[in-house]
Amino acid sequence: MGEVVKLQKSGESLIITIPVEICEQLNLCDGSEVELEPFTCAGEMGLRIRPKK
Protein backbone atom coordinates (compact mmCIF):
# COMPACT_ATOMS: atom_id res chain seq x y z
CA MET A 1 0.00 0.00 0.00
CA GLY A 2 1.19 3.53 -0.73
CA GLU A 3 1.75 6.46 1.57
CA VAL A 4 -0.65 9.39 1.97
CA VAL A 5 0.40 12.91 0.98
CA LYS A 6 -1.37 16.22 1.70
CA LEU A 7 -2.25 18.75 -1.02
CA GLN A 8 -2.70 22.42 -0.12
CA LYS A 9 -3.34 25.42 -2.37
CA SER A 10 -1.12 28.46 -1.81
CA GLY A 11 -1.97 31.32 -4.16
CA GLU A 12 -1.33 30.06 -7.69
CA SER A 13 0.73 27.08 -6.46
CA LEU A 14 -0.13 23.67 -5.05
CA ILE A 15 1.93 22.42 -2.11
CA ILE A 16 2.43 18.64 -1.82
CA THR A 17 3.46 17.47 1.64
CA ILE A 18 5.42 14.19 1.44
CA PRO A 19 6.03 12.07 4.57
CA VAL A 20 9.52 12.42 6.06
CA GLU A 21 10.24 8.69 5.59
CA ILE A 22 9.80 8.97 1.81
CA CYS A 23 11.88 12.17 1.66
CA GLU A 24 14.71 10.42 3.52
CA GLN A 25 14.59 7.43 1.14
CA LEU A 26 14.83 9.80 -1.85
CA ASN A 27 17.47 12.04 -0.20
CA LEU A 28 15.13 15.04 -0.43
CA CYS A 29 15.40 17.99 1.94
CA ASP A 30 13.54 21.26 2.42
CA GLY A 31 13.64 23.21 -0.84
CA SER A 32 14.45 20.20 -3.06
CA GLU A 33 12.91 20.17 -6.54
CA VAL A 34 11.29 17.11 -8.13
CA GLU A 35 10.03 16.33 -11.63
CA LEU A 36 6.40 15.18 -11.94
CA GLU A 37 5.22 12.97 -14.80
CA PRO A 38 1.57 11.90 -15.17
CA PHE A 39 1.03 8.38 -16.49
CA THR A 40 -1.71 5.78 -16.97
CA CYS A 41 -1.37 2.13 -15.99
CA ALA A 42 -4.19 -0.39 -16.50
CA GLY A 43 -6.58 2.52 -17.05
CA GLU A 44 -5.72 4.17 -13.72
CA MET A 45 -4.10 7.62 -13.60
CA GLY A 46 -0.92 8.03 -11.57
CA LEU A 47 2.01 10.37 -11.03
CA ARG A 48 5.72 9.63 -11.06
CA ILE A 49 7.88 11.79 -8.82
CA ARG A 50 11.61 11.94 -9.53
CA PRO A 51 14.27 13.98 -7.73
CA LYS A 52 15.52 16.74 -10.05
CA LYS A 53 19.24 16.48 -10.73
mmCIF file of N, CA and C in Angstrom:
data_model
loop_
_atom_site.group_PDB
_atom_site.id
_atom_site.type_symbol
_atom_site.label_atom_id
_atom_site.label_comp_id
_atom_site.label_asym_id
_atom_site.label_seq_id
_atom_site.Cartn_x
_atom_site.Cartn_y
_atom_site.Cartn_z
ATOM 1 N N MET A 1 0.843 -1.171 0.000
ATOM 2 C CA MET A 1 0.000 0.000 0.000
ATOM 3 C C MET A 1 0.888 1.235 0.000
ATOM 4 N N GLY A 2 0.414 2.312 -0.639
ATOM 5 C CA GLY A 2 1.186 3.527 -0.728
ATOM 6 C C GLY A 2 1.030 4.414 0.491
ATOM 7 N N GLU A 3 1.806 5.474 0.501
ATOM 8 C CA GLU A 3 1.749 6.462 1.573
ATOM 9 C C GLU A 3 0.745 7.548 1.204
ATOM 10 N N VAL A 4 0.290 8.294 2.187
ATOM 11 C CA VAL A 4 -0.654 9.385 1.972
ATOM 12 C C VAL A 4 0.105 10.706 1.992
ATOM 13 N N VAL A 5 -0.193 11.579 1.013
ATOM 14 C CA VAL A 5 0.395 12.915 0.980
ATOM 15 C C VAL A 5 -0.735 13.927 1.140
ATOM 16 N N LYS A 6 -0.384 15.154 1.503
ATOM 17 C CA LYS A 6 -1.370 16.216 1.696
ATOM 18 C C LYS A 6 -1.177 17.265 0.609
ATOM 19 N N LEU A 7 -2.284 17.700 -0.011
ATOM 20 C CA LEU A 7 -2.253 18.751 -1.015
ATOM 21 C C LEU A 7 -2.859 20.013 -0.421
ATOM 22 N N GLN A 8 -2.218 21.155 -0.664
ATOM 23 C CA GLN A 8 -2.697 22.417 -0.115
ATOM 24 C C GLN A 8 -2.458 23.520 -1.141
ATOM 25 N N LYS A 9 -3.479 24.315 -1.426
ATOM 26 C CA LYS A 9 -3.344 25.421 -2.373
ATOM 27 C C LYS A 9 -2.736 26.624 -1.668
ATOM 28 N N SER A 10 -1.768 27.262 -2.337
ATOM 29 C CA SER A 10 -1.123 28.457 -1.809
ATOM 30 C C SER A 10 -1.011 29.456 -2.958
ATOM 31 N N GLY A 11 -1.963 30.364 -3.045
ATOM 32 C CA GLY A 11 -1.972 31.320 -4.156
ATOM 33 C C GLY A 11 -2.186 30.586 -5.461
ATOM 34 N N GLU A 12 -1.251 30.727 -6.389
ATOM 35 C CA GLU A 12 -1.333 30.057 -7.685
ATOM 36 C C GLU A 12 -0.589 28.720 -7.689
ATOM 37 N N SER A 13 -0.050 28.310 -6.549
ATOM 38 C CA SER A 13 0.726 27.077 -6.457
ATOM 39 C C SER A 13 -0.028 26.020 -5.668
ATOM 40 N N LEU A 14 0.400 24.778 -5.821
ATOM 41 C CA LEU A 14 -0.134 23.669 -5.052
ATOM 42 C C LEU A 14 1.021 23.058 -4.276
ATOM 43 N N ILE A 15 0.882 22.966 -2.969
ATOM 44 C CA ILE A 15 1.932 22.416 -2.111
ATOM 45 C C ILE A 15 1.611 20.954 -1.839
ATOM 46 N N ILE A 16 2.577 20.073 -2.086
ATOM 47 C CA ILE A 16 2.430 18.639 -1.819
ATOM 48 C C ILE A 16 3.319 18.301 -0.638
ATOM 49 N N THR A 17 2.714 17.832 0.444
ATOM 50 C CA THR A 17 3.456 17.470 1.642
ATOM 51 C C THR A 17 3.719 15.965 1.605
ATOM 52 N N ILE A 18 5.001 15.592 1.538
ATOM 53 C CA ILE A 18 5.417 14.192 1.441
ATOM 54 C C ILE A 18 5.936 13.745 2.804
ATOM 55 N N PRO A 19 5.544 12.552 3.271
ATOM 56 C CA PRO A 19 6.027 12.068 4.571
ATOM 57 C C PRO A 19 7.558 12.048 4.644
ATOM 58 N N VAL A 20 8.079 12.342 5.833
ATOM 59 C CA VAL A 20 9.522 12.420 6.064
ATOM 60 C C VAL A 20 10.226 11.126 5.649
ATOM 61 N N GLU A 21 9.611 9.978 5.919
ATOM 62 C CA GLU A 21 10.244 8.695 5.594
ATOM 63 C C GLU A 21 10.533 8.575 4.096
ATOM 64 N N ILE A 22 9.593 9.028 3.264
ATOM 65 C CA ILE A 22 9.800 8.973 1.812
ATOM 66 C C ILE A 22 10.879 9.962 1.405
ATOM 67 N N CYS A 23 10.852 11.164 1.976
ATOM 68 C CA CYS A 23 11.878 12.168 1.663
ATOM 69 C C CYS A 23 13.272 11.644 1.998
ATOM 70 N N GLU A 24 13.404 10.969 3.134
ATOM 71 C CA GLU A 24 14.706 10.420 3.524
ATOM 72 C C GLU A 24 15.157 9.340 2.543
ATOM 73 N N GLN A 25 14.238 8.482 2.096
ATOM 74 C CA GLN A 25 14.586 7.425 1.139
ATOM 75 C C GLN A 25 15.051 8.013 -0.189
ATOM 76 N N LEU A 26 14.478 9.160 -0.583
ATOM 77 C CA LEU A 26 14.831 9.802 -1.851
ATOM 78 C C LEU A 26 15.921 10.861 -1.703
ATOM 79 N N ASN A 27 16.454 11.017 -0.495
ATOM 80 C CA ASN A 27 17.465 12.037 -0.199
ATOM 81 C C ASN A 27 16.969 13.437 -0.549
ATOM 82 N N LEU A 28 15.709 13.714 -0.218
ATOM 83 C CA LEU A 28 15.132 15.042 -0.432
ATOM 84 C C LEU A 28 15.190 15.822 0.868
ATOM 85 N N CYS A 29 15.420 17.124 0.761
ATOM 86 C CA CYS A 29 15.399 17.986 1.941
ATOM 87 C C CYS A 29 14.567 19.219 1.617
ATOM 88 N N ASP A 30 14.339 20.058 2.598
ATOM 89 C CA ASP A 30 13.540 21.261 2.421
ATOM 90 C C ASP A 30 14.090 22.077 1.252
ATOM 91 N N GLY A 31 13.233 22.419 0.311
ATOM 92 C CA GLY A 31 13.643 23.209 -0.844
ATOM 93 C C GLY A 31 14.059 22.390 -2.048
ATOM 94 N N SER A 32 14.100 21.055 -1.925
ATOM 95 C CA SER A 32 14.450 20.200 -3.065
ATOM 96 C C SER A 32 13.405 20.338 -4.162
ATOM 97 N N GLU A 33 13.829 20.148 -5.410
ATOM 98 C CA GLU A 33 12.914 20.171 -6.535
ATOM 99 C C GLU A 33 12.772 18.759 -7.086
ATOM 100 N N VAL A 34 11.555 18.424 -7.530
ATOM 101 C CA VAL A 34 11.293 17.115 -8.126
ATOM 102 C C VAL A 34 10.602 17.322 -9.468
ATOM 103 N N GLU A 35 10.733 16.320 -10.348
ATOM 104 C CA GLU A 35 10.029 16.329 -11.625
ATOM 105 C C GLU A 35 8.789 15.458 -11.481
ATOM 106 N N LEU A 36 7.652 15.926 -11.996
ATOM 107 C CA LEU A 36 6.404 15.182 -11.942
ATOM 108 C C LEU A 36 6.033 14.745 -13.354
ATOM 109 N N GLU A 37 5.610 13.497 -13.491
ATOM 110 C CA GLU A 37 5.222 12.973 -14.797
ATOM 111 C C GLU A 37 3.928 12.173 -14.649
ATOM 112 N N PRO A 38 2.813 12.674 -15.230
ATOM 113 C CA PRO A 38 1.571 11.904 -15.174
ATOM 114 C C PRO A 38 1.682 10.671 -16.063
ATOM 115 N N PHE A 39 1.045 9.580 -15.671
ATOM 116 C CA PHE A 39 1.033 8.376 -16.489
ATOM 117 C C PHE A 39 -0.243 7.585 -16.214
ATOM 118 N N THR A 40 -0.549 6.656 -17.115
ATOM 119 C CA THR A 40 -1.706 5.784 -16.966
ATOM 120 C C THR A 40 -1.233 4.341 -16.990
ATOM 121 N N CYS A 41 -1.718 3.546 -16.056
ATOM 122 C CA CYS A 41 -1.369 2.126 -15.990
ATOM 123 C C CYS A 41 -2.653 1.348 -15.738
ATOM 124 N N ALA A 42 -2.967 0.423 -16.607
ATOM 125 C CA ALA A 42 -4.186 -0.390 -16.502
ATOM 126 C C ALA A 42 -5.422 0.493 -16.360
ATOM 127 N N GLY A 43 -5.436 1.622 -17.073
ATOM 128 C CA GLY A 43 -6.576 2.523 -17.053
ATOM 129 C C GLY A 43 -6.662 3.430 -15.843
ATOM 130 N N GLU A 44 -5.701 3.341 -14.925
ATOM 131 C CA GLU A 44 -5.715 4.166 -13.724
ATOM 132 C C GLU A 44 -4.647 5.246 -13.829
ATOM 133 N N MET A 45 -5.034 6.502 -13.531
ATOM 134 C CA MET A 45 -4.096 7.620 -13.598
ATOM 135 C C MET A 45 -3.151 7.592 -12.397
ATOM 136 N N GLY A 46 -1.912 7.975 -12.642
ATOM 137 C CA GLY A 46 -0.923 8.033 -11.573
ATOM 138 C C GLY A 46 0.047 9.171 -11.819
ATOM 139 N N LEU A 47 1.025 9.301 -10.936
ATOM 140 C CA LEU A 47 2.010 10.366 -11.033
ATOM 141 C C LEU A 47 3.360 9.842 -10.582
ATOM 142 N N ARG A 48 4.355 9.989 -11.435
ATOM 143 C CA ARG A 48 5.724 9.627 -11.061
ATOM 144 C C ARG A 48 6.403 10.869 -10.506
ATOM 145 N N ILE A 49 7.139 10.695 -9.419
ATOM 146 C CA ILE A 49 7.881 11.790 -8.817
ATOM 147 C C ILE A 49 9.348 11.389 -8.801
ATOM 148 N N ARG A 50 10.182 12.211 -9.458
ATOM 149 C CA ARG A 50 11.613 11.935 -9.528
ATOM 150 C C ARG A 50 12.398 13.125 -9.003
ATOM 151 N N PRO A 51 13.422 12.860 -8.165
ATOM 152 C CA PRO A 51 14.274 13.979 -7.727
ATOM 153 C C PRO A 51 14.911 14.658 -8.934
ATOM 154 N N LYS A 52 14.907 15.993 -8.967
ATOM 155 C CA LYS A 52 15.519 16.740 -10.051
ATOM 156 C C LYS A 52 17.014 16.808 -9.826
ATOM 157 N N LYS A 53 17.769 16.498 -10.849
ATOM 158 C CA LYS A 53 19.239 16.477 -10.731
ATOM 159 C C LYS A 53 19.852 17.746 -11.225
#
